Tab-separated table of N, CA, C and O in Angstrom:
chain	number	residue	atom	x	y	z
A	1	UNK	N	-3.464	10.486	-10.985
A	1	UNK	CA	-3.208	9.644	-9.830
A	1	UNK	C	-2.586	10.511	-8.742
A	1	UNK	O	-1.849	11.437	-9.038
A	2	UNK	N	-2.865	10.209	-7.488
A	2	UNK	CA	-2.366	11.076	-6.409
A	2	UNK	C	-0.859	10.959	-6.221
A	2	UNK	O	-0.264	9.921	-6.477
A	3	UNK	N	-0.253	12.068	-5.802
A	3	UNK	CA	1.153	12.049	-5.417
A	3	UNK	C	1.247	11.457	-4.017
A	3	UNK	O	0.347	11.614	-3.198
A	4	UNK	N	2.346	10.787	-3.750
A	4	UNK	CA	2.562	10.153	-2.455
A	4	UNK	C	3.719	10.865	-1.770
A	4	UNK	O	4.794	11.001	-2.352
A	5	UNK	N	3.498	11.328	-0.558
A	5	UNK	CA	4.531	12.032	0.185
A	5	UNK	C	5.371	11.013	0.946
A	5	UNK	O	4.853	10.206	1.695
A	6	UNK	N	6.697	11.047	0.696
A	6	UNK	CA	7.616	10.110	1.336
A	6	UNK	C	8.828	10.871	1.834
A	6	UNK	O	9.038	12.022	1.470
A	7	UNK	N	9.650	10.224	2.635
A	7	UNK	CA	10.869	10.828	3.155
A	7	UNK	C	12.075	10.266	2.418
A	7	UNK	O	12.121	9.091	2.084
A	8	UNK	N	13.039	11.134	2.144
A	8	UNK	CA	14.292	10.735	1.503
A	8	UNK	C	15.442	11.232	2.369
A	8	UNK	O	15.260	12.108	3.212
A	9	UNK	N	16.648	10.712	2.151
A	9	UNK	CA	17.788	11.179	2.953
A	9	UNK	C	18.066	12.681	2.791
A	9	UNK	O	18.523	13.323	3.720
A	10	UNK	N	17.772	13.241	1.612
A	10	UNK	CA	18.113	14.640	1.369
A	10	UNK	C	16.945	15.603	1.513
A	10	UNK	O	17.109	16.802	1.355
A	11	UNK	N	15.759	15.099	1.818
A	11	UNK	CA	14.609	15.987	1.962
A	11	UNK	C	13.624	15.365	2.941
A	11	UNK	O	13.407	14.157	2.914
A	12	UNK	N	13.037	16.175	3.812
A	12	UNK	CA	12.097	15.623	4.779
A	12	UNK	C	10.824	15.097	4.125
A	12	UNK	O	10.228	14.170	4.602
A	13	UNK	N	10.423	15.691	3.015
A	13	UNK	CA	9.208	15.235	2.348
A	13	UNK	C	9.382	15.362	0.845
A	13	UNK	O	9.515	16.452	0.310
A	14	UNK	N	9.427	14.237	0.172
A	14	UNK	CA	9.523	14.213	-1.276
A	14	UNK	C	8.191	13.732	-1.826
A	14	UNK	O	7.464	13.003	-1.167
A	15	UNK	N	7.880	14.151	-3.031
A	15	UNK	CA	6.660	13.694	-3.670
A	15	UNK	C	7.004	12.634	-4.697
A	15	UNK	O	7.894	12.816	-5.517
A	16	UNK	N	6.306	11.511	-4.628
A	16	UNK	CA	6.444	10.466	-5.625
A	16	UNK	C	5.182	10.524	-6.469
A	16	UNK	O	4.068	10.462	-5.943
A	17	UNK	N	5.360	10.663	-7.767
A	17	UNK	CA	4.209	10.724	-8.662
A	17	UNK	C	4.187	9.492	-9.547
A	17	UNK	O	5.226	8.966	-9.928
A	18	UNK	N	3.007	9.030	-9.826
A	18	UNK	CA	2.806	7.879	-10.692
A	18	UNK	C	1.782	8.282	-11.744
A	18	UNK	O	0.731	8.813	-11.414
A	19	UNK	N	2.112	8.036	-13.003
A	19	UNK	CA	1.198	8.383	-14.091
A	19	UNK	C	1.384	7.394	-15.232
A	19	UNK	O	2.450	6.795	-15.381
A	20	UNK	N	0.344	7.233	-16.023
A	20	UNK	CA	0.471	6.394	-17.202
A	20	UNK	C	0.885	7.269	-18.377
A	20	UNK	O	0.564	8.455	-18.426
A	21	UNK	N	1.642	6.688	-19.305
A	21	UNK	CA	2.118	7.433	-20.461
A	21	UNK	C	0.988	7.762	-21.407
A	21	UNK	O	-0.057	7.144	-21.377
A	22	UNK	N	1.151	8.780	-22.232
A	22	UNK	CA	2.355	9.603	-22.254
A	22	UNK	C	2.358	10.630	-21.121
A	22	UNK	O	1.447	11.416	-20.985
A	23	UNK	N	3.374	10.542	-20.304
A	23	UNK	CA	3.582	11.469	-19.190
A	23	UNK	C	5.048	11.407	-18.820
A	23	UNK	O	5.663	10.343	-18.862
A	24	UNK	N	5.602	12.539	-18.436
A	24	UNK	CA	7.022	12.557	-18.085
A	24	UNK	C	7.824	11.990	-19.237
A	24	UNK	O	7.725	12.465	-20.356
A	25	UNK	N	8.562	10.954	-18.992
A	25	UNK	CA	9.345	10.332	-20.048
A	25	UNK	C	8.762	8.984	-20.462
A	25	UNK	O	9.429	8.182	-21.096
A	26	UNK	N	7.511	8.703	-20.102
A	26	UNK	CA	6.868	7.440	-20.460
A	26	UNK	C	6.051	7.602	-21.735
A	26	UNK	O	5.407	8.615	-21.954
A	27	UNK	N	6.091	6.583	-22.550
A	27	UNK	CA	5.292	6.544	-23.773
A	27	UNK	C	3.958	5.893	-23.455
A	27	UNK	O	3.769	5.309	-22.387
A	28	UNK	N	3.028	5.973	-24.397
A	28	UNK	CA	1.735	5.313	-24.221
A	28	UNK	C	1.968	3.834	-23.920
A	28	UNK	O	2.829	3.194	-24.522
A	29	UNK	N	1.242	3.299	-22.944
A	29	UNK	CA	1.382	1.907	-22.563
A	29	UNK	C	2.467	1.664	-21.528
A	29	UNK	O	2.739	0.528	-21.174
A	30	UNK	N	3.096	2.728	-21.035
A	30	UNK	CA	4.116	2.608	-20.004
A	30	UNK	C	3.661	3.356	-18.751
A	30	UNK	O	2.721	4.137	-18.787
A	31	UNK	N	4.353	3.100	-17.656
A	31	UNK	CA	4.057	3.761	-16.383
A	31	UNK	C	5.243	4.640	-16.022
A	31	UNK	O	6.391	4.198	-16.067
A	32	UNK	N	4.966	5.891	-15.674
A	32	UNK	CA	5.996	6.843	-15.249
A	32	UNK	C	5.946	6.941	-13.735
A	32	UNK	O	4.893	7.151	-13.137
A	33	UNK	N	7.111	6.759	-13.087
A	33	UNK	CA	7.238	6.903	-11.638
A	33	UNK	C	8.330	7.931	-11.408
A	33	UNK	O	9.457	7.757	-11.866
A	34	UNK	N	8.005	9.017	-10.747
A	34	UNK	CA	8.988	10.058	-10.506
A	34	UNK	C	9.034	10.454	-9.056
A	34	UNK	O	8.007	10.505	-8.384
A	35	UNK	N	10.247	10.724	-8.558
A	35	UNK	CA	10.427	11.164	-7.174
A	35	UNK	C	11.078	12.532	-7.192
A	35	UNK	O	12.154	12.708	-7.766
A	36	UNK	N	10.413	13.505	-6.593
A	36	UNK	CA	10.906	14.876	-6.597
A	36	UNK	C	11.307	15.284	-5.193
A	36	UNK	O	10.502	15.279	-4.281
A	37	UNK	N	12.596	15.574	-5.022
A	37	UNK	CA	13.089	16.175	-3.773
A	37	UNK	C	14.062	17.256	-4.217
A	37	UNK	O	13.666	18.147	-4.945
A	38	UNK	N	15.341	17.221	-3.816
A	38	UNK	CA	16.280	18.216	-4.309
A	38	UNK	C	16.643	17.929	-5.761
A	38	UNK	O	17.061	18.810	-6.486
A	39	UNK	N	16.481	16.703	-6.192
A	39	UNK	CA	16.680	16.318	-7.589
A	39	UNK	C	15.425	15.583	-8.027
A	39	UNK	O	14.536	15.328	-7.233
A	40	UNK	N	15.343	15.249	-9.293
A	40	UNK	CA	14.187	14.508	-9.794
A	40	UNK	C	14.681	13.193	-10.377
A	40	UNK	O	15.557	13.174	-11.225
A	41	UNK	N	14.158	12.096	-9.872
A	41	UNK	CA	14.523	10.776	-10.365
A	41	UNK	C	13.286	10.198	-11.036
A	41	UNK	O	12.222	10.121	-10.430
A	42	UNK	N	13.436	9.811	-12.300
A	42	UNK	CA	12.310	9.271	-13.053
A	42	UNK	C	12.584	7.829	-13.448
A	42	UNK	O	13.705	7.467	-13.799
A	43	UNK	N	11.568	7.003	-13.372
A	43	UNK	CA	11.628	5.616	-13.811
A	43	UNK	C	10.499	5.390	-14.803
A	43	UNK	O	9.426	5.968	-14.668
A	44	UNK	N	10.744	4.529	-15.767
A	44	UNK	CA	9.708	4.126	-16.705
A	44	UNK	C	9.589	2.619	-16.625
A	44	UNK	O	10.594	1.909	-16.621
A	45	UNK	N	8.361	2.126	-16.536
A	45	UNK	CA	8.136	0.698	-16.401
A	45	UNK	C	7.037	0.243	-17.345
A	45	UNK	O	6.109	0.999	-17.648
A	46	UNK	N	7.143	-0.992	-17.786
A	46	UNK	CA	6.039	-1.600	-18.509
A	46	UNK	C	4.971	-1.954	-17.485
A	46	UNK	O	5.249	-1.983	-16.279
A	47	UNK	N	3.746	-2.233	-17.914
A	47	UNK	CA	2.736	-2.643	-16.942
A	47	UNK	C	3.175	-3.865	-16.124
A	47	UNK	O	2.939	-3.920	-14.917
A	48	UNK	N	3.827	-4.830	-16.748
A	48	UNK	CA	4.296	-6.020	-16.015
A	48	UNK	C	5.342	-5.641	-14.969
A	48	UNK	O	5.312	-6.149	-13.844
A	49	UNK	N	6.263	-4.745	-15.317
A	49	UNK	CA	7.275	-4.307	-14.355
A	49	UNK	C	6.630	-3.529	-13.213
A	49	UNK	O	7.032	-3.661	-12.053
A	50	UNK	N	5.624	-2.710	-13.522
A	50	UNK	CA	4.922	-1.949	-12.479
A	50	UNK	C	4.222	-2.896	-11.512
A	50	UNK	O	4.253	-2.692	-10.299
A	51	UNK	N	3.593	-3.959	-12.032
A	51	UNK	CA	2.949	-4.946	-11.159
A	51	UNK	C	3.975	-5.677	-10.301
A	51	UNK	O	3.741	-5.952	-9.125
A	52	UNK	N	5.129	-6.010	-10.897
A	52	UNK	CA	6.185	-6.679	-10.142
A	52	UNK	C	6.694	-5.778	-9.020
A	52	UNK	O	6.916	-6.222	-7.894
A	53	UNK	N	6.871	-4.481	-9.318
A	53	UNK	CA	7.293	-3.523	-8.303
A	53	UNK	C	6.241	-3.409	-7.204
A	53	UNK	O	6.572	-3.419	-6.012
A	54	UNK	N	4.970	-3.336	-7.580
A	54	UNK	CA	3.897	-3.238	-6.585
A	54	UNK	C	3.884	-4.472	-5.688
A	54	UNK	O	3.750	-4.361	-4.465
A	55	UNK	N	4.040	-5.649	-6.270
A	55	UNK	CA	4.057	-6.881	-5.471
A	55	UNK	C	5.254	-6.896	-4.532
A	55	UNK	O	5.132	-7.317	-3.377
A	56	UNK	N	6.414	-6.438	-5.005
A	56	UNK	CA	7.603	-6.387	-4.152
A	56	UNK	C	7.400	-5.400	-3.005
A	56	UNK	O	7.814	-5.665	-1.867
A	57	UNK	N	6.746	-4.277	-3.266
A	57	UNK	CA	6.474	-3.305	-2.208
A	57	UNK	C	5.515	-3.878	-1.171
A	57	UNK	O	5.694	-3.663	0.037
A	58	UNK	N	4.508	-4.619	-1.609
A	58	UNK	CA	3.574	-5.250	-0.662
A	58	UNK	C	4.308	-6.265	0.204
A	58	UNK	O	4.129	-6.304	1.426
A	59	UNK	N	5.171	-7.092	-0.410
A	59	UNK	CA	5.933	-8.074	0.370
A	59	UNK	C	6.858	-7.377	1.367
A	59	UNK	O	6.989	-7.800	2.514
A	60	UNK	N	7.505	-6.290	0.938
A	60	UNK	CA	8.392	-5.546	1.839
A	60	UNK	C	7.597	-4.921	2.986
A	60	UNK	O	8.056	-4.924	4.131
A	61	UNK	N	6.422	-4.388	2.690
A	61	UNK	CA	5.581	-3.810	3.746
A	61	UNK	C	5.161	-4.881	4.741
A	61	UNK	O	5.185	-4.658	5.959
A	62	UNK	N	4.791	-6.058	4.241
A	62	UNK	CA	4.426	-7.158	5.134
A	62	UNK	C	5.613	-7.565	6.001
A	62	UNK	O	5.468	-7.808	7.199
A	63	UNK	N	6.813	-7.645	5.409
A	63	UNK	CA	8.008	-8.024	6.170
A	63	UNK	C	8.335	-6.974	7.221
A	63	UNK	O	8.701	-7.306	8.355
A	64	UNK	N	8.194	-5.684	6.865
A	64	UNK	CA	8.469	-4.612	7.829
A	64	UNK	C	7.487	-4.676	8.993
A	64	UNK	O	7.872	-4.503	10.148
A	65	UNK	N	6.214	-4.924	8.694
A	65	UNK	CA	5.225	-5.044	9.775
A	65	UNK	C	5.524	-6.241	10.662
A	65	UNK	O	5.346	-6.176	11.874
A	66	UNK	N	5.996	-7.323	10.055
A	66	UNK	CA	6.303	-8.523	10.828
A	66	UNK	C	7.482	-8.298	11.765
A	66	UNK	O	7.584	-8.954	12.804
A	67	UNK	N	8.377	-7.374	11.416
A	67	UNK	CA	9.541	-7.094	12.258
A	67	UNK	C	9.209	-6.168	13.425
A	67	UNK	O	9.946	-6.125	14.399
A	68	UNK	N	8.135	-5.424	13.296
A	68	UNK	CA	7.767	-4.481	14.355
A	68	UNK	C	7.329	-5.266	15.594
A	68	UNK	O	6.621	-6.265	15.498
A	69	UNK	N	7.755	-4.821	16.756
A	69	UNK	CA	7.412	-5.509	17.998
A	69	UNK	C	6.029	-5.104	18.486
A	69	UNK	O	5.593	-3.981	18.297
A	70	UNK	N	5.357	-6.030	19.128
A	70	UNK	CA	4.069	-5.786	19.774
A	70	UNK	C	3.004	-5.249	18.826
A	70	UNK	O	2.171	-4.442	19.210
A	71	UNK	N	3.031	-5.677	17.590
A	71	UNK	CA	2.010	-5.213	16.659
A	71	UNK	C	1.024	-6.311	16.311
A	71	UNK	O	0.196	-6.138	15.450
A	72	UNK	N	1.135	-7.458	16.965
A	72	UNK	CA	0.273	-8.571	16.621
A	72	UNK	C	-0.891	-8.676	17.588
A	72	UNK	O	-0.743	-9.183	18.693
A	73	UNK	N	-2.057	-8.223	17.185
A	73	UNK	CA	-3.206	-8.417	18.064
A	73	UNK	C	-3.660	-9.874	17.989
A	73	UNK	O	-3.521	-10.528	16.960
A	74	UNK	N	-4.151	-10.384	19.076
A	74	UNK	CA	-4.760	-11.706	19.084
A	74	UNK	C	-6.246	-11.508	19.300
A	74	UNK	O	-6.654	-10.805	20.221
A	75	UNK	N	-7.045	-12.083	18.406
A	75	UNK	CA	-8.494	-11.941	18.508
A	75	UNK	C	-9.123	-13.327	18.608
A	75	UNK	O	-8.522	-14.324	18.213
A	76	UNK	N	-10.309	-13.369	19.131
A	76	UNK	CA	-11.053	-14.625	19.172
A	76	UNK	C	-11.454	-14.988	17.745
A	76	UNK	O	-11.678	-14.110	16.915
A	77	UNK	N	-11.559	-16.259	17.481
A	77	UNK	CA	-11.935	-16.714	16.143
A	77	UNK	C	-13.276	-16.125	15.707
A	77	UNK	O	-13.454	-15.768	14.540
A	78	UNK	N	-14.208	-15.966	16.656
A	78	UNK	CA	-15.514	-15.418	16.277
A	78	UNK	C	-15.480	-13.899	16.070
A	78	UNK	O	-16.487	-13.299	15.711
A	79	UNK	N	-14.315	-13.270	16.267
A	79	UNK	CA	-14.159	-11.834	16.002
A	79	UNK	C	-13.399	-11.564	14.706
A	79	UNK	O	-13.165	-10.412	14.349
A	80	UNK	N	-12.979	-12.621	14.011
A	80	UNK	CA	-12.288	-12.432	12.735
A	80	UNK	C	-13.228	-11.772	11.739
A	80	UNK	O	-14.441	-11.972	11.778
A	81	UNK	N	-12.644	-11.000	10.828
A	81	UNK	CA	-13.448	-10.376	9.782
A	81	UNK	C	-12.679	-10.412	8.465
A	81	UNK	O	-11.452	-10.521	8.448
A	82	UNK	N	-13.408	-10.317	7.385
A	82	UNK	CA	-12.826	-10.361	6.047
A	82	UNK	C	-11.714	-9.320	5.926
A	82	UNK	O	-11.877	-8.175	6.323
A	83	UNK	N	-10.563	-9.755	5.407
A	83	UNK	CA	-9.436	-8.853	5.225
A	83	UNK	C	-8.384	-8.926	6.314
A	83	UNK	O	-7.290	-8.402	6.146
A	84	UNK	N	-8.695	-9.564	7.455
A	84	UNK	CA	-7.685	-9.743	8.497
A	84	UNK	C	-6.543	-10.594	7.943
A	84	UNK	O	-6.773	-11.518	7.165
A	85	UNK	N	-5.312	-10.275	8.340
A	85	UNK	CA	-4.126	-10.985	7.854
A	85	UNK	C	-3.467	-11.677	9.033
A	85	UNK	O	-3.153	-11.048	10.042
A	86	UNK	N	-3.232	-12.981	8.875
A	86	UNK	CA	-2.655	-13.790	9.942
A	86	UNK	C	-1.141	-13.622	9.990
A	86	UNK	O	-0.492	-13.379	8.986
A	87	UNK	N	-0.553	-13.766	11.181
A	87	UNK	CA	0.899	-13.695	11.320
A	87	UNK	C	1.527	-14.918	10.663
A	87	UNK	O	0.870	-15.935	10.468
A	88	UNK	N	2.811	-14.801	10.341
A	88	UNK	CA	3.535	-15.917	9.741
A	88	UNK	C	4.383	-15.439	8.580
A	88	UNK	O	4.383	-14.256	8.222
A	89	UNK	N	5.122	-16.377	7.989
A	89	UNK	CA	6.009	-16.040	6.878
A	89	UNK	C	5.239	-15.620	5.638
A	89	UNK	O	5.670	-14.753	4.897
A	90	UNK	N	4.103	-16.256	5.388
A	90	UNK	CA	3.316	-15.973	4.192
A	90	UNK	C	2.106	-15.119	4.551
A	90	UNK	O	1.601	-15.176	5.662
A	91	UNK	N	1.643	-14.366	3.572
A	91	UNK	CA	0.443	-13.563	3.774
A	91	UNK	C	-0.774	-14.453	3.590
A	91	UNK	O	-0.999	-14.999	2.518
A	92	UNK	N	-1.545	-14.609	4.655
A	92	UNK	CA	-2.762	-15.411	4.639
A	92	UNK	C	-3.891	-14.504	5.121
A	92	UNK	O	-3.835	-13.959	6.222
A	93	UNK	N	-4.906	-14.351	4.288
A	93	UNK	CA	-5.961	-13.384	4.538
A	93	UNK	C	-7.301	-14.078	4.733
A	93	UNK	O	-7.607	-15.058	4.058
A	94	UNK	N	-8.118	-13.541	5.641
A	94	UNK	CA	-9.466	-14.058	5.856
A	94	UNK	C	-10.339	-13.641	4.673
A	94	UNK	O	-10.437	-12.459	4.348
A	95	UNK	N	-10.958	-14.622	4.037
A	95	UNK	CA	-11.890	-14.358	2.939
A	95	UNK	C	-13.336	-14.363	3.439
A	95	UNK	O	-14.151	-13.590	2.988
A	96	UNK	N	-13.635	-15.301	4.359
A	96	UNK	CA	-15.010	-15.447	4.821
A	96	UNK	C	-15.000	-16.058	6.216
A	96	UNK	O	-14.160	-16.894	6.528
A	97	UNK	N	-15.957	-15.639	7.039
A	97	UNK	CA	-16.107	-16.184	8.397
A	97	UNK	C	-17.579	-16.523	8.591
A	97	UNK	O	-18.453	-15.720	8.283
A	98	UNK	N	-17.827	-17.728	9.112
A	98	UNK	CA	-19.200	-18.151	9.400
A	98	UNK	C	-19.214	-18.817	10.761
A	98	UNK	O	-18.444	-19.734	11.025
A	99	UNK	N	-20.090	-18.326	11.651
A	99	UNK	CA	-20.218	-18.902	12.994
A	99	UNK	C	-21.369	-19.893	13.011
A	99	UNK	O	-22.423	-19.655	12.419
A	100	UNK	N	-21.132	-20.991	13.702
A	100	UNK	CA	-22.130	-22.042	13.841
A	100	UNK	C	-22.116	-22.470	15.313
A	100	UNK	O	-21.453	-23.437	15.687
A	101	UNK	N	-22.781	-21.691	16.159
A	101	UNK	CA	-22.756	-21.960	17.600
A	101	UNK	C	-21.379	-21.674	18.163
A	101	UNK	O	-20.863	-20.564	18.037
A	102	UNK	N	-20.759	-22.670	18.776
A	102	UNK	CA	-19.430	-22.509	19.359
A	102	UNK	C	-18.310	-22.804	18.368
A	102	UNK	O	-17.148	-22.859	18.750
A	103	UNK	N	-18.663	-23.003	17.094
A	103	UNK	CA	-17.687	-23.319	16.053
A	103	UNK	C	-17.661	-22.195	15.026
A	103	UNK	O	-18.699	-21.650	14.665
A	104	UNK	N	-16.447	-21.858	14.578
A	104	UNK	CA	-16.286	-20.816	13.572
A	104	UNK	C	-15.588	-21.436	12.363
A	104	UNK	O	-14.560	-22.095	12.504
A	105	UNK	N	-16.163	-21.229	11.199
A	105	UNK	CA	-15.600	-21.735	9.945
A	105	UNK	C	-14.960	-20.553	9.227
A	105	UNK	O	-15.637	-19.572	8.915
A	106	UNK	N	-13.653	-20.642	8.974
A	106	UNK	CA	-12.911	-19.548	8.346
A	106	UNK	C	-12.374	-20.016	7.001
A	106	UNK	O	-11.774	-21.089	6.912
A	107	UNK	N	-12.603	-19.219	5.973
A	107	UNK	CA	-11.994	-19.464	4.667
A	107	UNK	C	-10.801	-18.537	4.553
A	107	UNK	O	-10.939	-17.317	4.654
A	108	UNK	N	-9.615	-19.136	4.388
A	108	UNK	CA	-8.368	-18.394	4.256
A	108	UNK	C	-7.962	-18.357	2.794
A	108	UNK	O	-8.265	-19.277	2.040
A	109	UNK	N	-7.229	-17.322	2.388
A	109	UNK	CA	-6.676	-17.225	1.036
A	109	UNK	C	-5.206	-16.838	1.146
A	109	UNK	O	-4.843	-15.940	1.910
A	110	UNK	N	-4.367	-17.527	0.380
A	110	UNK	CA	-2.939	-17.201	0.367
A	110	UNK	C	-2.672	-16.156	-0.702
A	110	UNK	O	-3.507	-15.919	-1.581
A	111	UNK	N	-1.489	-15.555	-0.642
A	111	UNK	CA	-1.130	-14.564	-1.664
A	111	UNK	C	-0.972	-15.215	-3.033
A	111	UNK	O	-1.021	-14.540	-4.047
A	112	UNK	N	-0.825	-16.538	-3.072
A	112	UNK	CA	-0.719	-17.263	-4.337
A	112	UNK	C	-2.105	-17.580	-4.908
A	112	UNK	O	-2.211	-18.153	-5.987
A	113	UNK	N	-3.165	-17.243	-4.177
A	113	UNK	CA	-4.513	-17.438	-4.672
A	113	UNK	C	-5.186	-18.729	-4.226
A	113	UNK	O	-6.311	-19.001	-4.612
A	114	UNK	N	-4.512	-19.534	-3.418
A	114	UNK	CA	-5.125	-20.765	-2.911
A	114	UNK	C	-6.076	-20.438	-1.757
A	114	UNK	O	-5.833	-19.511	-1.002
A	115	UNK	N	-7.152	-21.206	-1.655
A	115	UNK	CA	-8.110	-21.031	-0.562
A	115	UNK	C	-8.324	-22.352	0.142
A	115	UNK	O	-8.249	-23.417	-0.471
A	116	UNK	N	-8.590	-22.288	1.442
A	116	UNK	CA	-8.916	-23.473	2.224
A	116	UNK	C	-9.745	-23.050	3.416
A	116	UNK	O	-9.783	-21.873	3.781
A	117	UNK	N	-10.429	-24.012	4.009
A	117	UNK	CA	-11.289	-23.762	5.166
A	117	UNK	C	-10.677	-24.389	6.403
A	117	UNK	O	-10.081	-25.464	6.329
A	118	UNK	N	-10.836	-23.702	7.522
A	118	UNK	CA	-10.432	-24.238	8.816
A	118	UNK	C	-11.550	-23.971	9.801
A	118	UNK	O	-12.263	-22.975	9.694
A	119	UNK	N	-11.665	-24.866	10.760
A	119	UNK	CA	-12.682	-24.747	11.802
A	119	UNK	C	-11.991	-24.496	13.133
A	119	UNK	O	-10.983	-25.130	13.442
A	120	UNK	N	-12.535	-23.556	13.912
A	120	UNK	CA	-11.970	-23.190	15.203
A	120	UNK	C	-13.078	-23.159	16.250
A	120	UNK	O	-14.243	-22.898	15.927
A	121	UNK	N	-12.684	-23.344	17.497
A	121	UNK	CA	-13.595	-23.036	18.595
A	121	UNK	C	-13.766	-21.521	18.604
A	121	UNK	O	-12.831	-20.776	18.287
A	122	UNK	N	-14.960	-21.056	18.942
A	122	UNK	CA	-15.253	-19.625	18.882
A	122	UNK	C	-14.288	-18.795	19.721
A	122	UNK	O	-13.935	-17.677	19.349
A	123	UNK	N	-13.807	-19.347	20.844
A	123	UNK	CA	-12.930	-18.589	21.727
A	123	UNK	C	-11.444	-18.819	21.446
A	123	UNK	O	-10.588	-18.335	22.195
A	124	UNK	N	-11.107	-19.534	20.365
A	124	UNK	CA	-9.700	-19.778	20.020
A	124	UNK	C	-9.011	-18.452	19.678
A	124	UNK	O	-9.583	-17.604	18.995
A	125	UNK	N	-7.788	-18.271	20.168
A	125	UNK	CA	-7.026	-17.049	19.883
A	125	UNK	C	-6.302	-17.157	18.553
A	125	UNK	O	-5.586	-18.123	18.290
A	126	UNK	N	-6.486	-16.162	17.694
A	126	UNK	CA	-5.845	-16.110	16.380
A	126	UNK	C	-4.969	-14.865	16.347
A	126	UNK	O	-5.464	-13.744	16.500
A	127	UNK	N	-3.653	-15.049	16.156
A	127	UNK	CA	-2.720	-13.911	16.099
A	127	UNK	C	-2.762	-13.303	14.703
A	127	UNK	O	-2.660	-14.006	13.705
A	128	UNK	N	-2.923	-11.995	14.643
A	128	UNK	CA	-3.019	-11.296	13.374
A	128	UNK	C	-1.838	-10.369	13.161
A	128	UNK	O	-1.331	-9.767	14.103
A	129	UNK	N	-1.432	-10.248	11.932
A	129	UNK	CA	-0.416	-9.278	11.544
A	129	UNK	C	-1.077	-7.911	11.333
A	129	UNK	O	-0.501	-6.872	11.607
A	130	UNK	N	-2.298	-7.953	10.808
A	130	UNK	CA	-2.975	-6.695	10.485
A	130	UNK	C	-4.473	-6.922	10.540
A	130	UNK	O	-4.991	-7.930	10.099
A	131	UNK	N	-5.181	-5.930	11.104
A	131	UNK	CA	-6.652	-5.961	11.140
A	131	UNK	C	-7.196	-5.284	9.906
A	131	UNK	O	-6.635	-4.315	9.412
A	132	UNK	N	-8.310	-5.780	9.431
A	132	UNK	CA	-8.979	-5.169	8.274
A	132	UNK	C	-9.720	-3.917	8.718
A	132	UNK	O	-10.089	-3.759	9.832
C-alpha cells in the first residue's frame, strides 16, 4: 500500500504507512499504521477499528471542507454529475441525474445509505461542497 506524506509538528514531511499484518507490529488479520518522522509511532487496529478510523477521517475531512470559505460552487441542476456532494451538515451525494426537458431528476444518497429522488428545474442553483 502506498505511503502517505503528511506534515507533523516536528517534521515538515512525515510518511504514514499502512499495511496488513503480518507487518510491523501487526499480526495476521490486523492493520498496521505507522507514522515516521523524528520518531516512529505505530498503531495496530482490527479491521473494524480501521474502518471506524477511516469513517472518522472522512467525516473530519468533510467538516474541514465545510469550514473553508468560498469553496462552495453553485451549479445548475442540469450540470450535476454522479459523485457531486451537496453542502449541509450531512454528506449527501449525487447517485444519478436524468434530464427530461426543463426538469432534472436527481437521485441522492446519504452517508447512511438511504436514497431518494428530487426533481428540480434545469436552471435551479444547487450549492455543492465538492465536485466529482
